[in-house]
PDB file of C-alpha atoms in Angstrom:
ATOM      1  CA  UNK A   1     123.226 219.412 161.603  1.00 52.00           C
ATOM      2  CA  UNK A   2     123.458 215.788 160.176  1.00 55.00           C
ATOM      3  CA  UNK A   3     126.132 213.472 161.888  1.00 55.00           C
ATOM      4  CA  UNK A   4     129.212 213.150 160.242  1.00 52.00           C
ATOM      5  CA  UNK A   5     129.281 209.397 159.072  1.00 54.00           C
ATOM      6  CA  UNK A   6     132.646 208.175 160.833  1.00 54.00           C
ATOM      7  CA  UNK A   7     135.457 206.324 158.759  1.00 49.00           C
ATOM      8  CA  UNK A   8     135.270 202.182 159.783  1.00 50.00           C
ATOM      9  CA  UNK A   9     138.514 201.278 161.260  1.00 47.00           C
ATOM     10  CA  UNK A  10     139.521 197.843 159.647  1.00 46.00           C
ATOM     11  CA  UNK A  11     142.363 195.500 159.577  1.00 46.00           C
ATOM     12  CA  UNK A  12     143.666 193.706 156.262  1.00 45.00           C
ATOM     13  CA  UNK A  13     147.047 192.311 156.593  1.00 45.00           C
ATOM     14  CA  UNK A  14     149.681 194.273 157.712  1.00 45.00           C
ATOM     15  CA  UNK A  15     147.208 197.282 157.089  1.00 44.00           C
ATOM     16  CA  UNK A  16     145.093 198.646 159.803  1.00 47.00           C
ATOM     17  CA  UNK A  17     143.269 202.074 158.802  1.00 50.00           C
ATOM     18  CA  UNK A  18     140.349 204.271 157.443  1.00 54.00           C
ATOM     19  CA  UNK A  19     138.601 202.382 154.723  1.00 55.00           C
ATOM     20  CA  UNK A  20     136.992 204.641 152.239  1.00 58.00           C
ATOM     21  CA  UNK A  21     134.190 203.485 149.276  1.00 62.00           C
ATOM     22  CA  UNK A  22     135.345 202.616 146.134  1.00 60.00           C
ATOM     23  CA  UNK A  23     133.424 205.632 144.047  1.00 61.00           C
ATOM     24  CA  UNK A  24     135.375 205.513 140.393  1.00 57.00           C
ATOM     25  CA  UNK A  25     136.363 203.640 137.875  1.00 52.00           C
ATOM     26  CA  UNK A  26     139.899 204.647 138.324  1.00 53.00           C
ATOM     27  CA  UNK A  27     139.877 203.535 141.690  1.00 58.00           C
ATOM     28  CA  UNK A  28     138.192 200.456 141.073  1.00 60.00           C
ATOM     29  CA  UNK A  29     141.122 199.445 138.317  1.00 58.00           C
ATOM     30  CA  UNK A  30     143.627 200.172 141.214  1.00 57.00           C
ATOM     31  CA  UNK A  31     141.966 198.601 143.503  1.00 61.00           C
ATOM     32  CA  UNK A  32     141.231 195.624 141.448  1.00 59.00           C
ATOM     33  CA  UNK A  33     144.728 195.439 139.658  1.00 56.00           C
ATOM     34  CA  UNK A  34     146.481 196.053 143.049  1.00 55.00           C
ATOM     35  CA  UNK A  35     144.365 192.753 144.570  1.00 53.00           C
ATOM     36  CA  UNK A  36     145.253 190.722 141.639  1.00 51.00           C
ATOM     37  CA  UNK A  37     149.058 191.523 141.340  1.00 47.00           C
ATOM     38  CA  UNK A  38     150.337 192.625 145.044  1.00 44.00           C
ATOM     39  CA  UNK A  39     153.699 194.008 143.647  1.00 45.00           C
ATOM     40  CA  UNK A  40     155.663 196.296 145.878  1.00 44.00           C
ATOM     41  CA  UNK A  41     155.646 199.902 144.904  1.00 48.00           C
ATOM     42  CA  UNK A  42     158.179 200.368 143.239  1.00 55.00           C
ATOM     43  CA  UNK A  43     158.496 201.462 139.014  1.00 57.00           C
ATOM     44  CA  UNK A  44     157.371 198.860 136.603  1.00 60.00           C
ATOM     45  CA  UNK A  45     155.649 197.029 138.789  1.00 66.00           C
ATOM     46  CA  UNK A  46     153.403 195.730 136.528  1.00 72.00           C
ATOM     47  CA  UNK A  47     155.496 195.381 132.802  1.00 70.00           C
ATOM     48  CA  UNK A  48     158.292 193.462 132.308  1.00 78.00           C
ATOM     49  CA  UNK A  49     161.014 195.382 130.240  1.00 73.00           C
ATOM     50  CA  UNK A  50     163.068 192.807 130.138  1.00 78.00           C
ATOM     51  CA  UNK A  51     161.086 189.988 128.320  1.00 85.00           C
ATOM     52  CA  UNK A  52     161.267 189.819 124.785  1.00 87.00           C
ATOM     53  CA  UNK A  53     157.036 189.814 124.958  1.00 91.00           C
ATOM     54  CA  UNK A  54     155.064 191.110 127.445  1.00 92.00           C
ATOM     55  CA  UNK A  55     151.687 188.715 128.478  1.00 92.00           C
ATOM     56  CA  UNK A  56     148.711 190.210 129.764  1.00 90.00           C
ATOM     57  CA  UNK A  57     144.781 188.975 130.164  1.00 89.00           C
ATOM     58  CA  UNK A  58     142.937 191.483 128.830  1.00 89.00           C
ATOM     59  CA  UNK A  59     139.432 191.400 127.155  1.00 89.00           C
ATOM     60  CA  UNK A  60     138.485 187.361 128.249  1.00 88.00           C
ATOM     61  CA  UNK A  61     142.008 187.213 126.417  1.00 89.00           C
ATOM     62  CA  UNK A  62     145.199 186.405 126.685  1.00 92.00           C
ATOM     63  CA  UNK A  63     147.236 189.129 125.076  1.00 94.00           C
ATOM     64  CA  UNK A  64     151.078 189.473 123.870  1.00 95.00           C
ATOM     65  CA  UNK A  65     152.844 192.174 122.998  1.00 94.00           C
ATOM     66  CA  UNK A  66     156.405 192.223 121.539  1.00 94.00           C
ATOM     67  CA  UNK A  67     158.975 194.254 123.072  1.00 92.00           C
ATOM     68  CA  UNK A  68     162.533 195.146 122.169  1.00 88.00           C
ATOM     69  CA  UNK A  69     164.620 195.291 125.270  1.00 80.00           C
ATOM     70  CA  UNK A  70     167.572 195.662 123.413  1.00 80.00           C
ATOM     71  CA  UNK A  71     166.655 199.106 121.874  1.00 72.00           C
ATOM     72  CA  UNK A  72     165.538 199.819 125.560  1.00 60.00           C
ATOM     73  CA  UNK A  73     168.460 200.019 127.543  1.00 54.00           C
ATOM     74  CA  UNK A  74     171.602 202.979 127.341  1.00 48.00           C
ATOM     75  CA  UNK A  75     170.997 206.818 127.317  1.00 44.00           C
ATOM     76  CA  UNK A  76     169.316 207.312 124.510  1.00 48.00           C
ATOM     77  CA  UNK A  77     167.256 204.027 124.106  1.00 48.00           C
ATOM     78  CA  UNK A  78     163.835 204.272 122.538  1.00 56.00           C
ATOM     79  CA  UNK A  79     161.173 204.048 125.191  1.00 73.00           C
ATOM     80  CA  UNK A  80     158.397 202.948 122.871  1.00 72.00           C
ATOM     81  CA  UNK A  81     160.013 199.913 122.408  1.00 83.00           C
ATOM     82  CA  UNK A  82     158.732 198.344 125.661  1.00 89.00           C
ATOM     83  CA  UNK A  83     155.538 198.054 128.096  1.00 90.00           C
ATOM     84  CA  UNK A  84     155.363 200.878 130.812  1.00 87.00           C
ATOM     85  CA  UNK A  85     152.970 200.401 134.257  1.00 86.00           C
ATOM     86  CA  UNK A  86     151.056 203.330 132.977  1.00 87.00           C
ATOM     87  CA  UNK A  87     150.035 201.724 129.668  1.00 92.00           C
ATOM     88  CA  UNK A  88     149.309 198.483 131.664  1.00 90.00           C
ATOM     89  CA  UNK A  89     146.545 200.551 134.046  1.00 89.00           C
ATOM     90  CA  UNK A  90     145.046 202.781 131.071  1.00 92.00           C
ATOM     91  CA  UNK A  91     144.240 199.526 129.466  1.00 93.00           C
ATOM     92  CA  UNK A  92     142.772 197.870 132.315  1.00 89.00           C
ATOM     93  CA  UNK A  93     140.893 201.071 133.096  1.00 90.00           C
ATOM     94  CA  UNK A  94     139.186 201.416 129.415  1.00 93.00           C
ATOM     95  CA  UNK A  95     138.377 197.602 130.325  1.00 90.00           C
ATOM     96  CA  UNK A  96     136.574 198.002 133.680  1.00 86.00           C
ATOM     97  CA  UNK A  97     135.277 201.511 132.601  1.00 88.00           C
ATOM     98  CA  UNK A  98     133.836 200.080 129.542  1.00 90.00           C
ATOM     99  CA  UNK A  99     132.329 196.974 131.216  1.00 85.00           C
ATOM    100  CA  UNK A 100     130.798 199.359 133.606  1.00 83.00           C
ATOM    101  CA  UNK A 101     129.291 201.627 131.331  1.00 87.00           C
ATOM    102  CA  UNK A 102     131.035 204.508 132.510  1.00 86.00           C
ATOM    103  CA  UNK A 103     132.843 205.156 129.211  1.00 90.00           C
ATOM    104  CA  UNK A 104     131.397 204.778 125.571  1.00 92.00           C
ATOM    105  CA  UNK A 105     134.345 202.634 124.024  1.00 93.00           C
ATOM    106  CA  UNK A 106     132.243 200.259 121.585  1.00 93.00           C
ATOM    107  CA  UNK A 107     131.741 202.163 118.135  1.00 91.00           C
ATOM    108  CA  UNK A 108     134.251 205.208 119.401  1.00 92.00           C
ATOM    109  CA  UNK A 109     136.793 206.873 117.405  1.00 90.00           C
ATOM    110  CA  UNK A 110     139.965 206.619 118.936  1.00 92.00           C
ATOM    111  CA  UNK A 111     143.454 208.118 118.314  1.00 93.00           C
ATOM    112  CA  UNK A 112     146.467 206.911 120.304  1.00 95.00           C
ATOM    113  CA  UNK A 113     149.375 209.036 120.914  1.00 93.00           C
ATOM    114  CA  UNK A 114     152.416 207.641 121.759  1.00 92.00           C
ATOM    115  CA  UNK A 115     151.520 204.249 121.314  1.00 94.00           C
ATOM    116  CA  UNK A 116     154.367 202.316 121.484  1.00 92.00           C
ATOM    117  CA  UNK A 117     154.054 198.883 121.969  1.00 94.00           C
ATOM    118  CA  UNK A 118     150.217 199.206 121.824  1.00 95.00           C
ATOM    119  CA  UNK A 119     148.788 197.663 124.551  1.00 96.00           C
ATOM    120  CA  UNK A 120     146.134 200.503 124.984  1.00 97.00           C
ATOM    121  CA  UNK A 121     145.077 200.823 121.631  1.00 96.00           C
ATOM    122  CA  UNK A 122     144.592 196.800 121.399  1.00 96.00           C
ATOM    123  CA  UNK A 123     141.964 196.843 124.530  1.00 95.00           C
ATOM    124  CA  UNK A 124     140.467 199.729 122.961  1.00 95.00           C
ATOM    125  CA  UNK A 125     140.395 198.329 119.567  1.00 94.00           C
ATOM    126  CA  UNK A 126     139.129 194.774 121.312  1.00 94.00           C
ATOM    127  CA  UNK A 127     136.358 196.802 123.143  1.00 94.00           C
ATOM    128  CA  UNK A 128     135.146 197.754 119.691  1.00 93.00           C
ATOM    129  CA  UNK A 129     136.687 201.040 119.146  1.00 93.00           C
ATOM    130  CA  UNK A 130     138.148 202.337 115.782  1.00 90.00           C
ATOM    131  CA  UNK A 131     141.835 203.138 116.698  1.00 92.00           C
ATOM    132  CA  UNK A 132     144.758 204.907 114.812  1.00 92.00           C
ATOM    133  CA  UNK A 133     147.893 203.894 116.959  1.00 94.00           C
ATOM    134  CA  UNK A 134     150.262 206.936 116.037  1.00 92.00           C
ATOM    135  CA  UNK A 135     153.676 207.002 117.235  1.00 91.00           C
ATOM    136  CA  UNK A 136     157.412 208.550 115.651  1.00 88.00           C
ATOM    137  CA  UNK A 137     158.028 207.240 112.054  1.00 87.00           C
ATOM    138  CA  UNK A 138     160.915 204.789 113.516  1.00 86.00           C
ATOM    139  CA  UNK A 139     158.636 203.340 116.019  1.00 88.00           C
ATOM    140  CA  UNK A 140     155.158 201.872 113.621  1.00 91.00           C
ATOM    141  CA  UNK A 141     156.874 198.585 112.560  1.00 93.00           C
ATOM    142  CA  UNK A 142     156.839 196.933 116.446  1.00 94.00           C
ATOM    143  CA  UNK A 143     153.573 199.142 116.652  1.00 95.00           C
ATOM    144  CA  UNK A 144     151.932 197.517 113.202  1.00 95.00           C
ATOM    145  CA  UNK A 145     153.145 193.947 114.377  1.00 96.00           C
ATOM    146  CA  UNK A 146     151.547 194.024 117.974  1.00 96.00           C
ATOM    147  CA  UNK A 147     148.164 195.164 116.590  1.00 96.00           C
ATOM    148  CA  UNK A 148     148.026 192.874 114.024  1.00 95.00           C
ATOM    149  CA  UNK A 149     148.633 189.674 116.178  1.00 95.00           C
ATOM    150  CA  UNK A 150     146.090 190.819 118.896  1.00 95.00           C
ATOM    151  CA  UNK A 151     143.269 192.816 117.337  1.00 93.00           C
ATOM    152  CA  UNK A 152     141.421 189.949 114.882  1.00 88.00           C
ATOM    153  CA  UNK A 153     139.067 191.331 111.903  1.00 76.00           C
ATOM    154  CA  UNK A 154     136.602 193.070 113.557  1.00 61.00           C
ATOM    155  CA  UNK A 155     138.573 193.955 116.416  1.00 59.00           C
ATOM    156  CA  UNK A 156     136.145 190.938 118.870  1.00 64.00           C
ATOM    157  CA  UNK A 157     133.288 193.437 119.241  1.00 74.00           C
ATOM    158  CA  UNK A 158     133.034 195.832 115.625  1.00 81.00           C
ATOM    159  CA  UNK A 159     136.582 197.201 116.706  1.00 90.00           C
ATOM    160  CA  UNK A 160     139.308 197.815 114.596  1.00 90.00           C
ATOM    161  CA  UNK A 161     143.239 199.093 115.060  1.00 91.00           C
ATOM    162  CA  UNK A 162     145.049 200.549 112.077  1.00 90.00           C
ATOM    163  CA  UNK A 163     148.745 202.663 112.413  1.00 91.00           C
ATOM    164  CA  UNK A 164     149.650 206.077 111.501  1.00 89.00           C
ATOM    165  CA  UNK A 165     153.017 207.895 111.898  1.00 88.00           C
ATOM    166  CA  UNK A 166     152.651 211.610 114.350  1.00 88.00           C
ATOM    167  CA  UNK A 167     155.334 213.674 115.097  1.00 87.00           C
ATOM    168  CA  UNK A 168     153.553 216.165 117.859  1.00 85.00           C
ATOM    169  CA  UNK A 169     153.200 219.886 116.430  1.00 79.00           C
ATOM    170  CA  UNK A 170     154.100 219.074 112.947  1.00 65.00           C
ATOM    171  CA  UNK A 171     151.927 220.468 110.434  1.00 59.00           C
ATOM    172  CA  UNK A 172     153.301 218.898 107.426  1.00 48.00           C
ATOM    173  CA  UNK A 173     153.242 215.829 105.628  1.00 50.00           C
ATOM    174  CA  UNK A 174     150.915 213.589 107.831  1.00 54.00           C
ATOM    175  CA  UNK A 175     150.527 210.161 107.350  1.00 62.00           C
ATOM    176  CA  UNK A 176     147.206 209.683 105.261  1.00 62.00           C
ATOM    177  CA  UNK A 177     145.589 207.305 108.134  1.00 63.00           C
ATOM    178  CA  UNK A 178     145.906 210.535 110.165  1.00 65.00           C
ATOM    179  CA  UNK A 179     144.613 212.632 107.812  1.00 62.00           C
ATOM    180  CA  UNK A 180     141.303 211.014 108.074  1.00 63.00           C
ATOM    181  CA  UNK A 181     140.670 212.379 111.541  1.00 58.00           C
ATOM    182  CA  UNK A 182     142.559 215.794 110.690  1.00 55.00           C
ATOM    183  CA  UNK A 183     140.624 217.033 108.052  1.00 59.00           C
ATOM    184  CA  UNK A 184     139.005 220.333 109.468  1.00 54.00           C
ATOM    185  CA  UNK A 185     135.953 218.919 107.840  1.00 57.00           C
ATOM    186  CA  UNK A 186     135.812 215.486 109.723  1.00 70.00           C
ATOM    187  CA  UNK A 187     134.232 214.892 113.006  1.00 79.00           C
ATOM    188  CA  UNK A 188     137.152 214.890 115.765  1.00 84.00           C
ATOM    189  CA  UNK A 189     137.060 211.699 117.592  1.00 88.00           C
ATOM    190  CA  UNK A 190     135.281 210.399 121.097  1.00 91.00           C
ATOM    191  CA  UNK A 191     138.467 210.065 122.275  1.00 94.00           C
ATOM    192  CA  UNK A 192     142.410 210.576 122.323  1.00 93.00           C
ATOM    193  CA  UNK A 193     144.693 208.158 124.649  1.00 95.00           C
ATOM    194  CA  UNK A 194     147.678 208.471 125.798  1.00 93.00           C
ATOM    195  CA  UNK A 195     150.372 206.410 128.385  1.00 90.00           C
ATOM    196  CA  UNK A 196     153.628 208.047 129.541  1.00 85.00           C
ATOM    197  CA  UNK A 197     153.411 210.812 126.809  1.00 84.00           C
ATOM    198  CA  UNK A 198     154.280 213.186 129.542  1.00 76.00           C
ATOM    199  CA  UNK A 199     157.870 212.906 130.670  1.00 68.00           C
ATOM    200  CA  UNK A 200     159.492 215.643 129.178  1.00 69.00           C
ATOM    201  CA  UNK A 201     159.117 219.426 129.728  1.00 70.00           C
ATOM    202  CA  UNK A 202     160.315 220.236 126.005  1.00 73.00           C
ATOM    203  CA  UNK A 203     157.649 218.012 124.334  1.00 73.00           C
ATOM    204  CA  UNK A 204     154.793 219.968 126.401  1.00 77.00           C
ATOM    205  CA  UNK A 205     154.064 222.511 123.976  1.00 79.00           C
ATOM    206  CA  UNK A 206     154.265 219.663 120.358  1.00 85.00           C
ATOM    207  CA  UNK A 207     151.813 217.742 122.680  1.00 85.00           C
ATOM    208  CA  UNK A 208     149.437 220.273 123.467  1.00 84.00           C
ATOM    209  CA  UNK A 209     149.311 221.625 119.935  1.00 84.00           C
ATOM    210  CA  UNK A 210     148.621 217.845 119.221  1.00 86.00           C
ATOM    211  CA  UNK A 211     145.871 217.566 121.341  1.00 85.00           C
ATOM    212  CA  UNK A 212     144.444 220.991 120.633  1.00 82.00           C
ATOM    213  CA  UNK A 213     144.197 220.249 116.796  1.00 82.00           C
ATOM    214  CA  UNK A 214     142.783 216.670 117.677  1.00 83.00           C
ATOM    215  CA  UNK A 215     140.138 217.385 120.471  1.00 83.00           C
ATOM    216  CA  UNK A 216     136.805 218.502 119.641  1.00 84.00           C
ATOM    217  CA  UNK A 217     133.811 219.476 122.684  1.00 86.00           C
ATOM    218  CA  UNK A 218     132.847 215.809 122.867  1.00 88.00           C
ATOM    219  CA  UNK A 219     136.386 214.166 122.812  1.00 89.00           C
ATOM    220  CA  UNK A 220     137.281 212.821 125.969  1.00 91.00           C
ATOM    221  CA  UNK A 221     141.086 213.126 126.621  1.00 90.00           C
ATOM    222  CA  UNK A 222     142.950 210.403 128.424  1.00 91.00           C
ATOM    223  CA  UNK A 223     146.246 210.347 129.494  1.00 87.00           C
ATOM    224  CA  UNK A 224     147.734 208.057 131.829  1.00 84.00           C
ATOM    225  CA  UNK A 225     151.411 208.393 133.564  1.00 78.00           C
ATOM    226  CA  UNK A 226     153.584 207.770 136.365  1.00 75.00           C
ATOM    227  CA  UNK A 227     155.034 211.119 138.740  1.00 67.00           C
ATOM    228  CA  UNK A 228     158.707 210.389 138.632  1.00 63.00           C
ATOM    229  CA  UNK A 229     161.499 212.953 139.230  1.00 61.00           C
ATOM    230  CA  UNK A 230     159.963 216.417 138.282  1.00 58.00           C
ATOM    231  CA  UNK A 231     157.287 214.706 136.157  1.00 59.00           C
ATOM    232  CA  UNK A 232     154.405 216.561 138.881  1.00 62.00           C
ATOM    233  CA  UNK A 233     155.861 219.485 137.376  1.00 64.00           C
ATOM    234  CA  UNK A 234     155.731 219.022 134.151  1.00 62.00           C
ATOM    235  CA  UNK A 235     151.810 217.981 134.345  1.00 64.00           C
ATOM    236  CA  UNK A 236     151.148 220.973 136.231  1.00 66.00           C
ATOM    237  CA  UNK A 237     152.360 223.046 133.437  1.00 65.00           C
ATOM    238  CA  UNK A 238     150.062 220.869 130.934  1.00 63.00           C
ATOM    239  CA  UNK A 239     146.506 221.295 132.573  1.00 64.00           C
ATOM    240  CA  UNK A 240     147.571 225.407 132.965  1.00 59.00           C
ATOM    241  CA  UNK A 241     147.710 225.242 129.108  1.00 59.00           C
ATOM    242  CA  UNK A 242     144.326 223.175 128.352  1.00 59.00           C
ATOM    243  CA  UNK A 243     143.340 225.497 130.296  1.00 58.00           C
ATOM    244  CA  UNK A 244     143.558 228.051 128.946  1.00 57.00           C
ATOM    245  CA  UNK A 245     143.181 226.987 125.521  1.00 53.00           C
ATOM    246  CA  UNK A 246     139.805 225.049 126.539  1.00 53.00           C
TER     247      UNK A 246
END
């Protein structure tokens, strides 16, 4: 029987533990975004909902996206209209994934669900993927305005960004950008993004039927998010359905 390689005991800080190897991309972005901002762990670490733009390097760039704190706040404020953590470590993980050829991004075809301010389908657009940024009919116009001050012709590497409305599970009366990628005809795309798209049990079945009619055998589905109250829950219910429709 081989020996069982032992965990190195090491000290960092206040930290003093097992160190394991760094073995993914998603662990590398973690890792690497977790060195470079130490925030405490607590929600939106990383975004700042309260600005009315949100800065980020991204790309050898230095990105801003417009936000609308205002529409934010009260009970039934419209969460599209800031930067979430979750859209902040998609981005950065299409970055280092891309960099590290572990993900095809250059020449891709990408649809974004849920985009709302954008900040994913910018990085992917600036890694030189063709996005559609879809998001509710009420939400393209601070969509439309981000992607046109931060993607440039061409998108910095053959990329390009362009906005389409999508209400999940509706059939009917699709926004022509969309229709490109719907037509039953039309190759699906490489891939389908999505931050914080999962936060509500009801939506579940729209967003599967979404994804369902998207997705193709060689789309890659990503879908980043953070596990607040009963959020575990509702993502456990998800991957039972892809599962059993895939």
């Amino acid at each position: 029987m081989d020996p069982v390689e032992e965990t190195p005991e090491v000290v960092m800080g206040l930290y003093g533990g097992p160190a394991r190897r760094v073995e993914s991309g998603a662990s590398e972005t973690m890792l690497l975004w977790g060195l470079g901002q130490p925030a405490s762990h607590r929600p939106n670490a990383f975004a700042r909902q309260g600005l009315p733009a949100f800065p980020i390097d991204a790309c050898g760039r230095r990105l801003t996206l417009h936000q609308q704190p205002s529409s934010f706040r009260g009970a039934s404020g419209v969460t599209g209209a800031v930067v979430w953590d979750s859209a902040v470590v998609l981005a950065k993980f299409l970055e280092h994934a891309a960099d590290g050829g572990l993900l095809p991004v250059r020449g891709a075809r990408a649809v974004d669900l849920g985009a709302g301010c954008g900040l994913v389908s910018v990085v992917a657009a600036l890694l030189g993927a063709r996005v559609v940024a879809t998001d509710l009919p009420d939400r393209v116009r601070l969509l439309r305005k981000n992607l046109e001050e931060n993607v440039p012709v061409g998108g910095g590497a053959g990329g390009s960004a362009a906005v389409a409305e999508l209400v999940w599970g509706d059939e009917y009366e699709l926004d022509p950008e969309l229709l490109l990628w719907l037509d039953q005809e039309a190759e699906p795309p490489e891939l389908v993004l999505g931050s914080d798209v999962v936060y509500s049990e009801e939506a579940v079945g729209d967003l599967l039927a979404t994804l369902t009619r998207l997705a193709g055998p060689r789309t890659t589905v990503l879908l980043a998010g953070e596990l607040r109250n009963g959020e575990r829950s509702i993502i456990n219910k998800l991957s039972v359905q892809i599962n059993r429709c895939c």
